[in-house]
mmCIF file of C-alpha atoms in Angstrom:
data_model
loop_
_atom_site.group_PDB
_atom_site.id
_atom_site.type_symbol
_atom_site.label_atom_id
_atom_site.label_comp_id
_atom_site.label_asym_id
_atom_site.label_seq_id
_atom_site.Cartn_x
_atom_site.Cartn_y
_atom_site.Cartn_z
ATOM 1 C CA UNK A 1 25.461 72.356 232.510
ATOM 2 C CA UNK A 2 27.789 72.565 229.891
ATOM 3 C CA UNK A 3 28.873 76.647 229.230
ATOM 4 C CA UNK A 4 30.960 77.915 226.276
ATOM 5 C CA UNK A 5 33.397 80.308 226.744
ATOM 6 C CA UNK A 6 34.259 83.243 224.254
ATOM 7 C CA UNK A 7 37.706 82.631 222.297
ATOM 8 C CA UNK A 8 39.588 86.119 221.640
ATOM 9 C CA UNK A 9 39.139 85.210 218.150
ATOM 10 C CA UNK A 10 35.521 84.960 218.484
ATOM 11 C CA UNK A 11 34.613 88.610 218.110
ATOM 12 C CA UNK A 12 36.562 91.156 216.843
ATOM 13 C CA UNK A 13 35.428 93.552 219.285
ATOM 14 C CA UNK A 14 36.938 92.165 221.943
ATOM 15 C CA UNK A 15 40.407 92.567 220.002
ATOM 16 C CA UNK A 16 40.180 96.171 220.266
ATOM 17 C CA UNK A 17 41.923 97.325 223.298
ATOM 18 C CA UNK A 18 39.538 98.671 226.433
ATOM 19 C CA UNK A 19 39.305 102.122 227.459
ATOM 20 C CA UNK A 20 40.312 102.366 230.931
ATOM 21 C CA UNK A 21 37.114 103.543 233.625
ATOM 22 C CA UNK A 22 37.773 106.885 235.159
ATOM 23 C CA UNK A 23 38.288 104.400 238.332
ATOM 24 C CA UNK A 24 40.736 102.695 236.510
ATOM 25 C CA UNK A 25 42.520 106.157 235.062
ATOM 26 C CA UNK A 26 42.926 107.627 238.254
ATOM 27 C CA UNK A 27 44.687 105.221 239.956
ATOM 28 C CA UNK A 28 47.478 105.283 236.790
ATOM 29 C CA UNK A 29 49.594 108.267 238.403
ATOM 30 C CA UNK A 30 50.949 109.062 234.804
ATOM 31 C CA UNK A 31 48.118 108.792 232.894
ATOM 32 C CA UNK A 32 46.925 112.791 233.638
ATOM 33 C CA UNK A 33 50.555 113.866 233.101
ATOM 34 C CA UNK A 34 51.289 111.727 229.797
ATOM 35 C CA UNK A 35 47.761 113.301 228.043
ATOM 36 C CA UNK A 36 48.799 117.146 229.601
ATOM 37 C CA UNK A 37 52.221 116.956 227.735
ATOM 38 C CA UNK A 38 50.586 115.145 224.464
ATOM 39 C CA UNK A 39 48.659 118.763 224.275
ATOM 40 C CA UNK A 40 51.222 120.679 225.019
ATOM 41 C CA UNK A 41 53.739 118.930 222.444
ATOM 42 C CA UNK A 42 50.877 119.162 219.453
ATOM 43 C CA UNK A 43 52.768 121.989 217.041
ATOM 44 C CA UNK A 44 51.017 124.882 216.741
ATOM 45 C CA UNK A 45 50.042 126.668 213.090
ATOM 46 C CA UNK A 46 51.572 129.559 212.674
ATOM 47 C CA UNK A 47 50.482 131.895 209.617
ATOM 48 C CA UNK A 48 53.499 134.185 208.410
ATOM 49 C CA UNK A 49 52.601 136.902 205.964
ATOM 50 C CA UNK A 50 54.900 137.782 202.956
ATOM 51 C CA UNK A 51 56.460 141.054 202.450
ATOM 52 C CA UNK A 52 55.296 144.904 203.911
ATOM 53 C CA UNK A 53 51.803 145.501 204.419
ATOM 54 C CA UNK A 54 49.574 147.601 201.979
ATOM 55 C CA UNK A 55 47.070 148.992 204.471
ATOM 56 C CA UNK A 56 44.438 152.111 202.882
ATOM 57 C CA UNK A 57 43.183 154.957 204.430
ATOM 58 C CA UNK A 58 44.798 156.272 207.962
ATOM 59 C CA UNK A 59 46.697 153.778 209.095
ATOM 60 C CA UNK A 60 49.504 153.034 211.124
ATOM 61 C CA UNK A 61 51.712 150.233 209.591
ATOM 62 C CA UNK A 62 52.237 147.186 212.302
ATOM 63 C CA UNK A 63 54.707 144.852 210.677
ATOM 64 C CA UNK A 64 55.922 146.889 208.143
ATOM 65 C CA UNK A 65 59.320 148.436 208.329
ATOM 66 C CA UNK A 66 59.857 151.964 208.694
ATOM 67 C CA UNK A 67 63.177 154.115 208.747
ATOM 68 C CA UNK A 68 64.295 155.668 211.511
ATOM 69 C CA UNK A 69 64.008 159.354 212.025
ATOM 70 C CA UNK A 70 62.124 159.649 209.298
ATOM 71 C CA UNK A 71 59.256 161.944 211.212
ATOM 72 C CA UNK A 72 61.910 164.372 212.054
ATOM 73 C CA UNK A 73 63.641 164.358 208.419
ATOM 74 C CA UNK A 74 60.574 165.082 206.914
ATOM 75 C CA UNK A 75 59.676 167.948 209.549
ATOM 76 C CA UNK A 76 63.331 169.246 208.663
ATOM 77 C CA UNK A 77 62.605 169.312 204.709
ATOM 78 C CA UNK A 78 59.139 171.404 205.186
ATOM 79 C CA UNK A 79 61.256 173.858 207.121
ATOM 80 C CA UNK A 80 63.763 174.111 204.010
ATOM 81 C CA UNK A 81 61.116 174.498 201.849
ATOM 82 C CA UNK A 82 59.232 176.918 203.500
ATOM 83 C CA UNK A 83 62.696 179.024 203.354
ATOM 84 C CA UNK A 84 63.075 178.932 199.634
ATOM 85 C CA UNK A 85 60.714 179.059 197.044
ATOM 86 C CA UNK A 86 61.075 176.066 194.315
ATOM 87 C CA UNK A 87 60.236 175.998 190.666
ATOM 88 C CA UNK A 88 57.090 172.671 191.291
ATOM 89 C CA UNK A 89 56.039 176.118 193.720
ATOM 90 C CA UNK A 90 54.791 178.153 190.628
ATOM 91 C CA UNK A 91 55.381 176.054 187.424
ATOM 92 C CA UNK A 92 54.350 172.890 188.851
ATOM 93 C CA UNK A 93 52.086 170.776 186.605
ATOM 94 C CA UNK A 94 49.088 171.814 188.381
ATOM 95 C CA UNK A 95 49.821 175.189 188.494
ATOM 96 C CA UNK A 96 50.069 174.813 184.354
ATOM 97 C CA UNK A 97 46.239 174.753 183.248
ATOM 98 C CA UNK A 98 43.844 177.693 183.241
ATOM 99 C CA UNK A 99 41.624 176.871 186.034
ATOM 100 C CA UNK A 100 39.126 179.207 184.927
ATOM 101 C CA UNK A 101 37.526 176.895 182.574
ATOM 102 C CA UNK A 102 35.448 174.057 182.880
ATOM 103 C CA UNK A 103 36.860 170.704 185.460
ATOM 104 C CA UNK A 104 36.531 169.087 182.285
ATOM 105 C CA UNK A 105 39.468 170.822 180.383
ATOM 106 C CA UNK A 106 41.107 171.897 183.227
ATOM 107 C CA UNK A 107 41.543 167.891 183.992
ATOM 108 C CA UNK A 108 42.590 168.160 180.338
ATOM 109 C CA UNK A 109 45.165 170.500 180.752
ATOM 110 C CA UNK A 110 46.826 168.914 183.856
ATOM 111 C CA UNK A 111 47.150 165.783 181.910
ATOM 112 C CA UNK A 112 48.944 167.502 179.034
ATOM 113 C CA UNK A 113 51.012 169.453 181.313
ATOM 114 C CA UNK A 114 51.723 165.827 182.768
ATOM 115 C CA UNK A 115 52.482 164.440 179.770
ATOM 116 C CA UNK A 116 55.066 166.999 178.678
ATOM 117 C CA UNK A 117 56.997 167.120 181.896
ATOM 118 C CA UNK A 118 58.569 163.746 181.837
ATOM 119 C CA UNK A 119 62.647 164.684 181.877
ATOM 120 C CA UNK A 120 61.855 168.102 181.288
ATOM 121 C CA UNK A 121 62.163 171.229 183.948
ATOM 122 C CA UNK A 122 59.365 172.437 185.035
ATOM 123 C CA UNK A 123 59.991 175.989 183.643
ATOM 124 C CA UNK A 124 59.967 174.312 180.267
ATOM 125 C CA UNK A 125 56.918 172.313 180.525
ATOM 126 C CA UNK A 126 55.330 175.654 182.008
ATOM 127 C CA UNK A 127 55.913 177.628 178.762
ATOM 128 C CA UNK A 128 55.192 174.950 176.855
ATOM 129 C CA UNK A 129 51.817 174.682 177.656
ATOM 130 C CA UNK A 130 51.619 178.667 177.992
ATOM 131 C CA UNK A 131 52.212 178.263 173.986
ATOM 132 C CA UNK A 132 49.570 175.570 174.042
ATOM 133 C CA UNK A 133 46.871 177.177 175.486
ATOM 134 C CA UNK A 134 46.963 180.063 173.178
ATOM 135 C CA UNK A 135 46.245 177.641 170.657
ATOM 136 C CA UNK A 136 43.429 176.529 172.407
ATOM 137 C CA UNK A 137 44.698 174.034 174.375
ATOM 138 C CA UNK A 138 41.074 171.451 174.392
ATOM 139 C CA UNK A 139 40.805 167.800 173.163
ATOM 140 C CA UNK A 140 39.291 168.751 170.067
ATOM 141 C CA UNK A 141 41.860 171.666 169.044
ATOM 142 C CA UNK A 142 44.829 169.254 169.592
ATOM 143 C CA UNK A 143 42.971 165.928 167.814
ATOM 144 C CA UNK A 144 42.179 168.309 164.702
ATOM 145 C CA UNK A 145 45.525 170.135 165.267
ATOM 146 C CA UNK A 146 48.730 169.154 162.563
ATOM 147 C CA UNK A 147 51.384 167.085 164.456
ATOM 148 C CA UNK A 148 54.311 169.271 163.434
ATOM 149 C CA UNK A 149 52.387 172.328 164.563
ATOM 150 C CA UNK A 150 51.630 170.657 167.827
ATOM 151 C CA UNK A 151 56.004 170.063 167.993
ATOM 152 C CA UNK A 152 56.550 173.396 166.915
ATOM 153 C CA UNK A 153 54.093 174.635 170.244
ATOM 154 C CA UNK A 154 56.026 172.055 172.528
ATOM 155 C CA UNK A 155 59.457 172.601 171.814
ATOM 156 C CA UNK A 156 62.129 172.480 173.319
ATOM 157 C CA UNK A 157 60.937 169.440 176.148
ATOM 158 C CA UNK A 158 62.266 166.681 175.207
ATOM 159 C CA UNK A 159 61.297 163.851 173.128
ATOM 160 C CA UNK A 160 58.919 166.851 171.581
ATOM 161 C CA UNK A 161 58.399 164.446 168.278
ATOM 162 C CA UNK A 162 57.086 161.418 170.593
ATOM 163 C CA UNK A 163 54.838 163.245 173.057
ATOM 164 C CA UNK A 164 53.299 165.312 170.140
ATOM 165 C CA UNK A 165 52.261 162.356 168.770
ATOM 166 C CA UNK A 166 50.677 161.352 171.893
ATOM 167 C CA UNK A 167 49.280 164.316 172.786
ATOM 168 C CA UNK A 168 47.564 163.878 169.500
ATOM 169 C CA UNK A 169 46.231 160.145 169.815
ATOM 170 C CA UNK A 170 45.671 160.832 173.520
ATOM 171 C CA UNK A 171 43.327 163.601 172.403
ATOM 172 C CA UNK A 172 41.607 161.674 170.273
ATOM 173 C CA UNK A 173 41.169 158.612 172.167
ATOM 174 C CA UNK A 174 39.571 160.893 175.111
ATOM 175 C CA UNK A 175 36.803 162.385 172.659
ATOM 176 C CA UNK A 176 36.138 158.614 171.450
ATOM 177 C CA UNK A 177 36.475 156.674 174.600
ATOM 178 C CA UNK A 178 35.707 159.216 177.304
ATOM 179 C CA UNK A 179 33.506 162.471 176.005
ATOM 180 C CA UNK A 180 36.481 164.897 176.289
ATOM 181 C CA UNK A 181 37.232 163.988 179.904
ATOM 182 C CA UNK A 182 40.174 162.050 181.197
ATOM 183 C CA UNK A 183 40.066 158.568 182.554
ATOM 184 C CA UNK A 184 38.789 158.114 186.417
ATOM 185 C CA UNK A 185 41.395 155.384 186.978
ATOM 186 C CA UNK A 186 45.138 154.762 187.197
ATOM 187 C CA UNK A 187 44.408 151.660 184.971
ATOM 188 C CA UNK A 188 42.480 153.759 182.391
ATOM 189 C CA UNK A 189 45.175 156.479 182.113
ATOM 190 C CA UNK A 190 47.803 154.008 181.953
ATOM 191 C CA UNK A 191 46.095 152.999 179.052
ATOM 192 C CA UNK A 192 46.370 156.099 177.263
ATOM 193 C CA UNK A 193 49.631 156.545 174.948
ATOM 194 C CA UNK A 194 52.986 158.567 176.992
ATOM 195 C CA UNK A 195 51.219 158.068 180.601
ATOM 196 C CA UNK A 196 53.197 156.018 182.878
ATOM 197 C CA UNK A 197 52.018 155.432 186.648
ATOM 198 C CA UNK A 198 54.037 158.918 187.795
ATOM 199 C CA UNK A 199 51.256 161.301 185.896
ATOM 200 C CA UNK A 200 48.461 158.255 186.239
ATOM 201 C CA UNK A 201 48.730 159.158 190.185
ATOM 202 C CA UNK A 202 49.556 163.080 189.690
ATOM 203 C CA UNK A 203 46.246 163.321 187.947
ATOM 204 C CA UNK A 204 44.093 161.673 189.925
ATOM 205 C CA UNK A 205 45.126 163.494 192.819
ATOM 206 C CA UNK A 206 44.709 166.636 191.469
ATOM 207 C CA UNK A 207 42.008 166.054 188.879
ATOM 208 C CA UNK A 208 40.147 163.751 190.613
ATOM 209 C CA UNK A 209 40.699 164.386 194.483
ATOM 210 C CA UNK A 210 41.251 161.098 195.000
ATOM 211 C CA UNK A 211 45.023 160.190 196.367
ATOM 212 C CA UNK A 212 45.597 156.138 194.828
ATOM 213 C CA UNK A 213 49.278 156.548 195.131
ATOM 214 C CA UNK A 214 52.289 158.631 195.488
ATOM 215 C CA UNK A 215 53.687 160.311 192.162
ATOM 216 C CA UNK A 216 57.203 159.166 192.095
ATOM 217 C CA UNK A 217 59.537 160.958 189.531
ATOM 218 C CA UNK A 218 63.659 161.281 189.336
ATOM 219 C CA UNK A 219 63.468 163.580 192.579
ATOM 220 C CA UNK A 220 61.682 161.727 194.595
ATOM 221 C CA UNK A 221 63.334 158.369 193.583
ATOM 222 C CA UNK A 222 66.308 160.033 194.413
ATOM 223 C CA UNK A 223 65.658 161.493 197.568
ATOM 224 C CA UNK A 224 64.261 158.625 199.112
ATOM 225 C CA UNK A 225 67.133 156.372 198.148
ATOM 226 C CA UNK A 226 69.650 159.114 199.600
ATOM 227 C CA UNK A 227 67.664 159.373 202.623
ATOM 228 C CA UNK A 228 67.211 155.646 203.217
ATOM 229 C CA UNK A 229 63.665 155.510 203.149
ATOM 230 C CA UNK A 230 63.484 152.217 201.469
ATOM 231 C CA UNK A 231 64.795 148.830 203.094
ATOM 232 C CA UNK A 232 67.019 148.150 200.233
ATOM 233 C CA UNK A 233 68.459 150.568 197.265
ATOM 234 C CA UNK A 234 65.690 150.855 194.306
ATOM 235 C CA UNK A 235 66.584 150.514 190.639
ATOM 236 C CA UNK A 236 63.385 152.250 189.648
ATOM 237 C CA UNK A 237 60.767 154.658 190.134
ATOM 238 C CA UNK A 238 57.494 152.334 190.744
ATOM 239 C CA UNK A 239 60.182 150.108 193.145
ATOM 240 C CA UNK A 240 60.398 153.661 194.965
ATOM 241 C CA UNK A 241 56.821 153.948 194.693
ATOM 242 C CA UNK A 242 55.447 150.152 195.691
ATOM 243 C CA UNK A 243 58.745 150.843 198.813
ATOM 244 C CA UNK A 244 57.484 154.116 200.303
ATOM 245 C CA UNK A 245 53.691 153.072 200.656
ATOM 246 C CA UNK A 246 54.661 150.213 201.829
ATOM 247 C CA UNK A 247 55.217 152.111 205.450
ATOM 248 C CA UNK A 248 54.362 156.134 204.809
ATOM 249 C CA UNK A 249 51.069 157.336 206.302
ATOM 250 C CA UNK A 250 48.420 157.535 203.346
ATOM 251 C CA UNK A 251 47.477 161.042 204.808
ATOM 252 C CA UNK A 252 51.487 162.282 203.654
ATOM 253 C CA UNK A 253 51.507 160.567 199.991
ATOM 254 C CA UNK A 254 50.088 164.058 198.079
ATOM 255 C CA UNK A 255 52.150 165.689 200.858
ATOM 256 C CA UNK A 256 55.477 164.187 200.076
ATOM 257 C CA UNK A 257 55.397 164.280 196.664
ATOM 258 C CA UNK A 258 55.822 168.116 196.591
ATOM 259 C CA UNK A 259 57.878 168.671 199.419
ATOM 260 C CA UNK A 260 60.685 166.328 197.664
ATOM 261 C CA UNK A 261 60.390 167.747 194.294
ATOM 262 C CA UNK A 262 60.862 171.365 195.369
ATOM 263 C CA UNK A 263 63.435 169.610 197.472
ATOM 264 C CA UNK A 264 65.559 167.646 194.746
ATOM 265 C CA UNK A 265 65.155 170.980 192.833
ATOM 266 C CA UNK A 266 66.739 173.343 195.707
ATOM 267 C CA UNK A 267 68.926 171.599 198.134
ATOM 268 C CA UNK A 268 69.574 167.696 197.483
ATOM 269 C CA UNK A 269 70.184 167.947 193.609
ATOM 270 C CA UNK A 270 70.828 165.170 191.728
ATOM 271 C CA UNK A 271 74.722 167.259 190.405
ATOM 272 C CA UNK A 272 76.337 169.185 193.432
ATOM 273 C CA UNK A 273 73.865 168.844 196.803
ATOM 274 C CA UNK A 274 74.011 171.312 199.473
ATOM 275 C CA UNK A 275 74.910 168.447 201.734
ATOM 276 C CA UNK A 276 76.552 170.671 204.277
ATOM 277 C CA UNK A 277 73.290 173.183 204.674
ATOM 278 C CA UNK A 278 71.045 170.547 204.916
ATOM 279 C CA UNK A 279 69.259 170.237 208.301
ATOM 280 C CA UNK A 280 69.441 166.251 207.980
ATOM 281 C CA UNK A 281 72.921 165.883 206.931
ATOM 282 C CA UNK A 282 73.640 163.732 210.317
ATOM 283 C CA UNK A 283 70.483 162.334 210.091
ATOM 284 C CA UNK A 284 70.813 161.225 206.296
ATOM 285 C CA UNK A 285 73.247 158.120 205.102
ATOM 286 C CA UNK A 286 74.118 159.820 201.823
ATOM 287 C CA UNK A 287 74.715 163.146 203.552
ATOM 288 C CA UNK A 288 76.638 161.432 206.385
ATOM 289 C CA UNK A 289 78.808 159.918 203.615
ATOM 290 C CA UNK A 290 79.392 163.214 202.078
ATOM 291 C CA UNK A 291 80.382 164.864 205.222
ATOM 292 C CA UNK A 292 83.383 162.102 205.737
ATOM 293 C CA UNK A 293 84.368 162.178 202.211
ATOM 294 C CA UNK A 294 85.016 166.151 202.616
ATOM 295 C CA UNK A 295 86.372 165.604 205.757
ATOM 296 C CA UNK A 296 88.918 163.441 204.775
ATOM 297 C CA UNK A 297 90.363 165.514 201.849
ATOM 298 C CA UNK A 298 90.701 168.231 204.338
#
């Protein structure tokens, strides 16, 4: 009988090499430990995410960075504040419109008051708007109003020439665009001309009820750069901004924003702060700084 045996070249399956039986497997001694340590050798993926967290509502920030002490700081400035009254206290921009008329032109007001309080004091922008509203101090009294008699009602804040013009194209733009109201949005008051994001947040806290942000102006830039509230030294007011809700409670953004201006207006001023009477000069890098420097002239 004549019988023809397979050549290896015969069929390709037989090139491909065999799987060894479980028999066959468990008498190989390294076999079980060669496949454990070919799992545990396989890299793993790790995901890394890029720069501080913007979490919304209560939260409590898990990578982000935070500064330290800064519960106690801030517990230190509302007792200064409570123990003398600031300027934002009374003459504050929401303390500016009559709030005896309709939400409508009271939401009006605020944004005006807004509007003139960029680098002005807060006395100033007070009166100013005092003067306005005795004008009649509505969208469609400032749209139809001249623009010099609209400067003559502002003066003296500064840049009066600039933000009467606004006041007037914002005016008119809101009875156009928006039936007398303001915008609902940070975007759409951002749009409007002489509103940066400072007022756009201001004004939607307190003419919307709705807290989007924290209002950052020269005190609070300042104060949180002094106090070291940011991981690294901020050039600008929205880098103060985009830094401190990067890590501070949502619930403390309305809070915070009044507490440091009446702050920066009373005790950490921007010319001569009363370094040595504040409760967080050893707590605070800039007041730390100021206490050696006195020191050593002494």
């Amino acid at each position: 009988e004549h019988v023809t045996e397979a050549t290896p070249a015969a069929d390709s399956k037989n090139n491909a090499p065999k799987e060894p039986s479980s028999s066959e497997a468990t008498t190989d001694p390294h076999a079980a430990k060669k496949k454990a340590t070919a799992s545990r050798s396989r890299p793993l993926k790790i995901e890394y995410s890029e720069g501080p967290l913007h979490e919304t509502g209560d939260r409590s920030p898990y990578f982000a960075w935070q500064p330290e002490n800064w519960k106690q700081v801030l517990d230190n400035v509302r007792k200064m504040r409570k123990e003398t009254e600031a300027p934002v206290d009374t003459m504050g921009c929401d303390k500016c419109p009559d709030h005896s008329l309709p939400d409508k032109v009271v939401r009006y007001q605020l944004l005006v008051s807004l509007m003139l309080s960029s680098q002005t004091k807060d006395e100033v922008t007070h009166a100013a708007v005092g003067r306005l509203r005795e004008f009649a101090l509505t969208p469609e009294s400032v749209a139809a109003a001249d623009e010099k008699r609209i400067e003559e009602l502002i003066y003296p804040v500064s840049f009066y020439k600039n933000k009467a013009k606004h006041l007037k194209r914002t005016a008119q733009m809101l009875l156009e665009q928006y039936d007398g109201d303001i915008p609902d949005s940070v975007e759409g008051l951002c749009k409007l001309p002489g509103v940066g994001p400072k007022m756009a947040y201001l004004a939607m806290s307190c003419g919307w009820g709705r807290t989007v942000g924290i209002g950052v102006d020269t005190h609070v830039h300042r104060i949180a750069n002094r106090l070291g509230w940011l991981p690294t030294p901020t050039k600008t007011p929205e880098q103060t901004r985009k830094g401190l809700e990067a890590w501070l409670p949502r619930d403390l953004w309305d809070e915070v924003n009044h507490l440091l201006v009446g702050f920066g207006q009373t005790v950490c001023k921007p010319v001569g702060p009363k370094c040595s009477s504040c409760l967080n000069c050893e707590l605070c890098p800039f007041g730390r700084k100021q206490g050696k420097a006195k020191s050593s002239k002494q």
